[in-house]
Coordinates of C-alpha atoms in Angstrom, one line a residue:
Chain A
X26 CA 107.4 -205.6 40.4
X27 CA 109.5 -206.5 43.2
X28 CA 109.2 -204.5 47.2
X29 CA 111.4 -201.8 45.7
X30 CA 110.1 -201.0 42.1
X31 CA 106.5 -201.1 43.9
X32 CA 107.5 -198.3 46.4
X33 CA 109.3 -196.4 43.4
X34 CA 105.7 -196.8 41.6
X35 CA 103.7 -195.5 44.5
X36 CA 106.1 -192.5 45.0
X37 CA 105.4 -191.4 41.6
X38 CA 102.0 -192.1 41.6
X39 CA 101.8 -189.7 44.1
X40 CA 103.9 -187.2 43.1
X41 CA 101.7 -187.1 39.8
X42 CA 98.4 -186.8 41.4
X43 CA 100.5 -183.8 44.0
X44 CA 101.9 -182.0 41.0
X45 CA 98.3 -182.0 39.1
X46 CA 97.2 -180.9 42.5
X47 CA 99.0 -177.5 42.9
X48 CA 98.1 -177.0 39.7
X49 CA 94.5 -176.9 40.6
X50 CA 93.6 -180.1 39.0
X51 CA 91.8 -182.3 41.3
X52 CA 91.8 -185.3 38.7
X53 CA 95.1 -187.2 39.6
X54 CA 93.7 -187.8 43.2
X55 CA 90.1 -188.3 42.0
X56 CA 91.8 -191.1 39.5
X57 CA 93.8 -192.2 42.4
X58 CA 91.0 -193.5 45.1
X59 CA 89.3 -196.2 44.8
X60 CA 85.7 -196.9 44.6
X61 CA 85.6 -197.1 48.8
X62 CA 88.1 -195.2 49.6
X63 CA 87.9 -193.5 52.9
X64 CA 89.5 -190.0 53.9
X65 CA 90.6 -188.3 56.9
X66 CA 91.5 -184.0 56.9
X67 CA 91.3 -181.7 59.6
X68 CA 88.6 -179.7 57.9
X69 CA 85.6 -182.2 58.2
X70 CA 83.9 -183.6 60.9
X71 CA 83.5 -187.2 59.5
X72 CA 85.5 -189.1 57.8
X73 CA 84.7 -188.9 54.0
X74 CA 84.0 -192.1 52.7
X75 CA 83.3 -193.7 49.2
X76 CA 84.6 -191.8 45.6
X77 CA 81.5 -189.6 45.0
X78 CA 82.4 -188.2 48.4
X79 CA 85.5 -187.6 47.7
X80 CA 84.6 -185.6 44.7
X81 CA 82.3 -183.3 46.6
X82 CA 85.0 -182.7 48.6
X83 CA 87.3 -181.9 46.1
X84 CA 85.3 -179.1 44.3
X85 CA 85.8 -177.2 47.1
X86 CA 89.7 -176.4 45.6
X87 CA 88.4 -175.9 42.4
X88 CA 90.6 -172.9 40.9
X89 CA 92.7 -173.2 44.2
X90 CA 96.5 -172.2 42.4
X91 CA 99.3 -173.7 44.5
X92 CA 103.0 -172.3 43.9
X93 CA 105.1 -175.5 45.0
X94 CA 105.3 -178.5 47.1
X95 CA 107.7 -180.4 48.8
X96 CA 107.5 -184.3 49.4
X97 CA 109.8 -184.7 52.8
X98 CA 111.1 -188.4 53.5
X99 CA 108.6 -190.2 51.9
X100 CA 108.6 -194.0 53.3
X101 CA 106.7 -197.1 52.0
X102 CA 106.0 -200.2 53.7
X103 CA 104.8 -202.7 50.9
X104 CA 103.2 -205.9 51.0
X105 CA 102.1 -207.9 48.0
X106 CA 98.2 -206.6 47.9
X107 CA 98.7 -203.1 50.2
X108 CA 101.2 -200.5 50.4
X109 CA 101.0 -197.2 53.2
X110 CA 103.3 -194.5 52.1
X111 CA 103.8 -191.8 54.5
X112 CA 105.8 -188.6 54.1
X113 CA 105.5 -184.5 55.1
X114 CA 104.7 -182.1 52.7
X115 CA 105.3 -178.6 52.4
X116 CA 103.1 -176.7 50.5
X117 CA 104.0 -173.4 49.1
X118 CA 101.6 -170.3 48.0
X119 CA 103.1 -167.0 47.4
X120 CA 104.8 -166.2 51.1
X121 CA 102.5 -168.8 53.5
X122 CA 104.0 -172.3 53.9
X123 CA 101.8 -175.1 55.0
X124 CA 103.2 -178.6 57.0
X125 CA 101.2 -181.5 56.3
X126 CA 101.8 -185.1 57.8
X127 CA 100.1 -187.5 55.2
X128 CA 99.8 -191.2 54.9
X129 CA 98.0 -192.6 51.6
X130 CA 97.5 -196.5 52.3
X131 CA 97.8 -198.1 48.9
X132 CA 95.9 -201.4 47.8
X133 CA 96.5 -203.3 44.4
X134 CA 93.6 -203.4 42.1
X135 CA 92.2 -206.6 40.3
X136 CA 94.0 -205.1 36.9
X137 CA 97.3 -204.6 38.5
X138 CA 97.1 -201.0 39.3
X139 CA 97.6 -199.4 42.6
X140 CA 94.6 -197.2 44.1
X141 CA 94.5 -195.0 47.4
X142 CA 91.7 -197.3 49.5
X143 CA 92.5 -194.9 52.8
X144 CA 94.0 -191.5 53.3
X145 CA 94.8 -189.3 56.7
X146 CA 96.4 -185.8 55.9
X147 CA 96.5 -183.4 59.2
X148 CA 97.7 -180.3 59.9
X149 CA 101.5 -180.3 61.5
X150 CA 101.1 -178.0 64.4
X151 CA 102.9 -177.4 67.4
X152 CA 101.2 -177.3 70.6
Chain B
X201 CA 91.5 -216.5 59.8
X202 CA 88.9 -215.2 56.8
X203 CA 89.0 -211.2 56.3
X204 CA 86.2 -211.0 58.7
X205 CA 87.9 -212.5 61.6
X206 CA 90.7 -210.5 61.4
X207 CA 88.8 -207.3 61.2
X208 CA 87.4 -208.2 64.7
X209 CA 90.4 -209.3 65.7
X210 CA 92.1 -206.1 65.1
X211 CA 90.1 -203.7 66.6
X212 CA 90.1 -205.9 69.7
X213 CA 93.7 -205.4 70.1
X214 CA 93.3 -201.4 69.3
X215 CA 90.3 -201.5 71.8
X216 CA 92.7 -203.1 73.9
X217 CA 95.4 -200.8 73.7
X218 CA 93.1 -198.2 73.9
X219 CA 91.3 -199.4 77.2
X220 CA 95.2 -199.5 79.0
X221 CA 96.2 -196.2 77.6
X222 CA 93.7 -194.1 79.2
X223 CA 94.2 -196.1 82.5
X224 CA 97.7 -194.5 82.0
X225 CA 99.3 -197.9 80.5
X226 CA 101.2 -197.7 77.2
X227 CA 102.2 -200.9 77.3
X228 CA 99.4 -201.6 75.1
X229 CA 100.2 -199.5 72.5
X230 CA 104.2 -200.4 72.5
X231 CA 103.6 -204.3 72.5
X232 CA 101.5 -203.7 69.4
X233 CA 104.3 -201.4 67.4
X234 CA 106.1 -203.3 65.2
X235 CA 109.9 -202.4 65.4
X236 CA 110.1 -200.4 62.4
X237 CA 106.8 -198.8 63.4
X238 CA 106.3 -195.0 62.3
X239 CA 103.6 -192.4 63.6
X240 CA 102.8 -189.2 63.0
X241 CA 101.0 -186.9 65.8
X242 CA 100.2 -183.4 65.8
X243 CA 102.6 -182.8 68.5
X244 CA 105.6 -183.2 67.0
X245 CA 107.4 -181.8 63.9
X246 CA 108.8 -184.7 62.3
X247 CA 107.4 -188.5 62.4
X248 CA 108.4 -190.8 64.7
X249 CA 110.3 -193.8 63.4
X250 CA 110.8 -196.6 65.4
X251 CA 110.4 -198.8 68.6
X252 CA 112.9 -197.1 70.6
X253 CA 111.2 -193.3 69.3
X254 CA 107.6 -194.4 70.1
X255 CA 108.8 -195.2 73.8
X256 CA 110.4 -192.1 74.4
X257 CA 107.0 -190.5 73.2
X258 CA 105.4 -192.4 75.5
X259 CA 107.2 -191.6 78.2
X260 CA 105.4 -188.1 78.0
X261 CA 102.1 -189.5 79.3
X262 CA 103.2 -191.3 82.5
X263 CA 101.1 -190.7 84.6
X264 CA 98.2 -189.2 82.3
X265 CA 94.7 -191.0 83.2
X266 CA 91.6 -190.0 81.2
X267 CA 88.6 -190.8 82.4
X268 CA 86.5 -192.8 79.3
X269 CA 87.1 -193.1 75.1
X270 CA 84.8 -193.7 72.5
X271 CA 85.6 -195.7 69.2
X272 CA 83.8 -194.2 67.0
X273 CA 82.7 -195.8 63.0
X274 CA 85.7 -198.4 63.2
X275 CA 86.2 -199.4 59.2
X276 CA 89.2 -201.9 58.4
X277 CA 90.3 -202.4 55.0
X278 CA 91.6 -206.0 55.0
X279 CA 94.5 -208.0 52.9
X280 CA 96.2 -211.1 54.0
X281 CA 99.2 -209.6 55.1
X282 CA 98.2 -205.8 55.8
X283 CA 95.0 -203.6 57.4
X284 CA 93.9 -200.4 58.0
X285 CA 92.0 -199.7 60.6
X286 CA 90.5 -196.1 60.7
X287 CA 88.1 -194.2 63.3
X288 CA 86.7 -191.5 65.2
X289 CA 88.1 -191.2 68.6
X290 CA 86.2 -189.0 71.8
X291 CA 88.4 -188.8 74.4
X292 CA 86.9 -187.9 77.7
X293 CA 89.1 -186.0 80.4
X294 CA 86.6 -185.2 83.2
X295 CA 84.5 -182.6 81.7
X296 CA 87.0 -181.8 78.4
X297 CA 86.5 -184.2 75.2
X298 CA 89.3 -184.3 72.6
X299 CA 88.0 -185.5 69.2
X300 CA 90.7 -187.5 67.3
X301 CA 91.1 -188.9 64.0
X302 CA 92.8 -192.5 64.1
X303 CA 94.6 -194.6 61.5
X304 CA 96.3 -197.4 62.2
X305 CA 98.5 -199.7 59.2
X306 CA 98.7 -203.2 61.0
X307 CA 100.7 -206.0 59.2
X308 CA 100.8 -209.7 59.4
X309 CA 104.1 -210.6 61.6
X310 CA 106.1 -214.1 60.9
X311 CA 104.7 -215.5 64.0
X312 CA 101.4 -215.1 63.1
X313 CA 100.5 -211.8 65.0
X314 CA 99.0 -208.5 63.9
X315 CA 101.4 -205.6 64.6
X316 CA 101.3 -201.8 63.8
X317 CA 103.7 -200.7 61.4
X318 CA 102.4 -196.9 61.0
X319 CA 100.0 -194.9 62.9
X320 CA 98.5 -191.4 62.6
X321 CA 96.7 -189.5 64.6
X322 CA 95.2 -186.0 64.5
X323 CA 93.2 -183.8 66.0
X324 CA 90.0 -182.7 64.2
X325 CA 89.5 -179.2 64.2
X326 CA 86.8 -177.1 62.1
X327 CA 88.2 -174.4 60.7

């Protein structure tokens, strides 16, 4: 894949794993990080770190319905072995809207796939 | 340099930009942006994108000394031509600490230097 086709890839990778998301499936972000990955959100004190934390974390959301999302001027900066997309999300449910800035740093895997190794999503709010 | 070298070597520079930021010295910080350098901070609403944008932003903390900063857990994730560096940052401001969450993207420039091509940084908040 050349610079382009990779950031196409990594876009839709990531729209996947948001779309299963909403839906209140944790399992296209859980398939998405690697076996280190590390994770920043404004929720936790530490930095979660390493898959099985990750899936701790996610069971927290488990049955959490979602109505839509928006993926706002999403932005990749590719290299051959790592990728960091960044973009803001809206997240819709029912009448509350939430602003997230989010930046999923992407690394290529041994058998040519692309896994999340770090990820930082905060809270967008004015001060 | 091997993947262990450059991890030190990169959060040296951060600590160095670090160290002259809270003696009220961006230059740090903007000789380490790369020119198409993006950030995203809880303070604004849309990411910054951009030398030119990151020295504006700056330009909002002339003047703002703090008085000590702790790097907390520093992890890189290392390729040959891109890093991330993530970590818990404690701000002190005389008696007020800020608690920060910190990524930093850096990527391999053509001369041979490491230079941040996208940043985030958040405030962590319990909820």
């Amino acid at each position: 894949m050349n610079k382009n086709e990779i950031e196409q890839h990594i876009i839709a990778l990531e729209k996947n794993a948001l779309q299963k998301w909403i839906e209140g499936d944790a399992s296209g972000y859980l398939d998405l990080y690697a076996e280190d990955a590390s994770y920043f959100d404004p929720f936790w004190d530490k930095r979660l770190e390493g898959h099985k934390e990750m899936e701790n974390f996610y069971e927290n959301f488990v049955g959490v319905f979602l109505s839509s999302y928006e993926m706002k001027r999403p932005m990749v900066c590719v290299t051959d072995q790592m990728a960091v997309l960044s973009y803001e999300l809206v997240v819709n449910s029912g009448n509350i809207s939430h602003n997230w800035n989010c930046s999923e740093v992407y690394m290529l895997q041994e058998d040519g796939g692309w896994k999340i190794v770090h990820s930082h999503w905060s809270f967008y709010r004015p001060m």
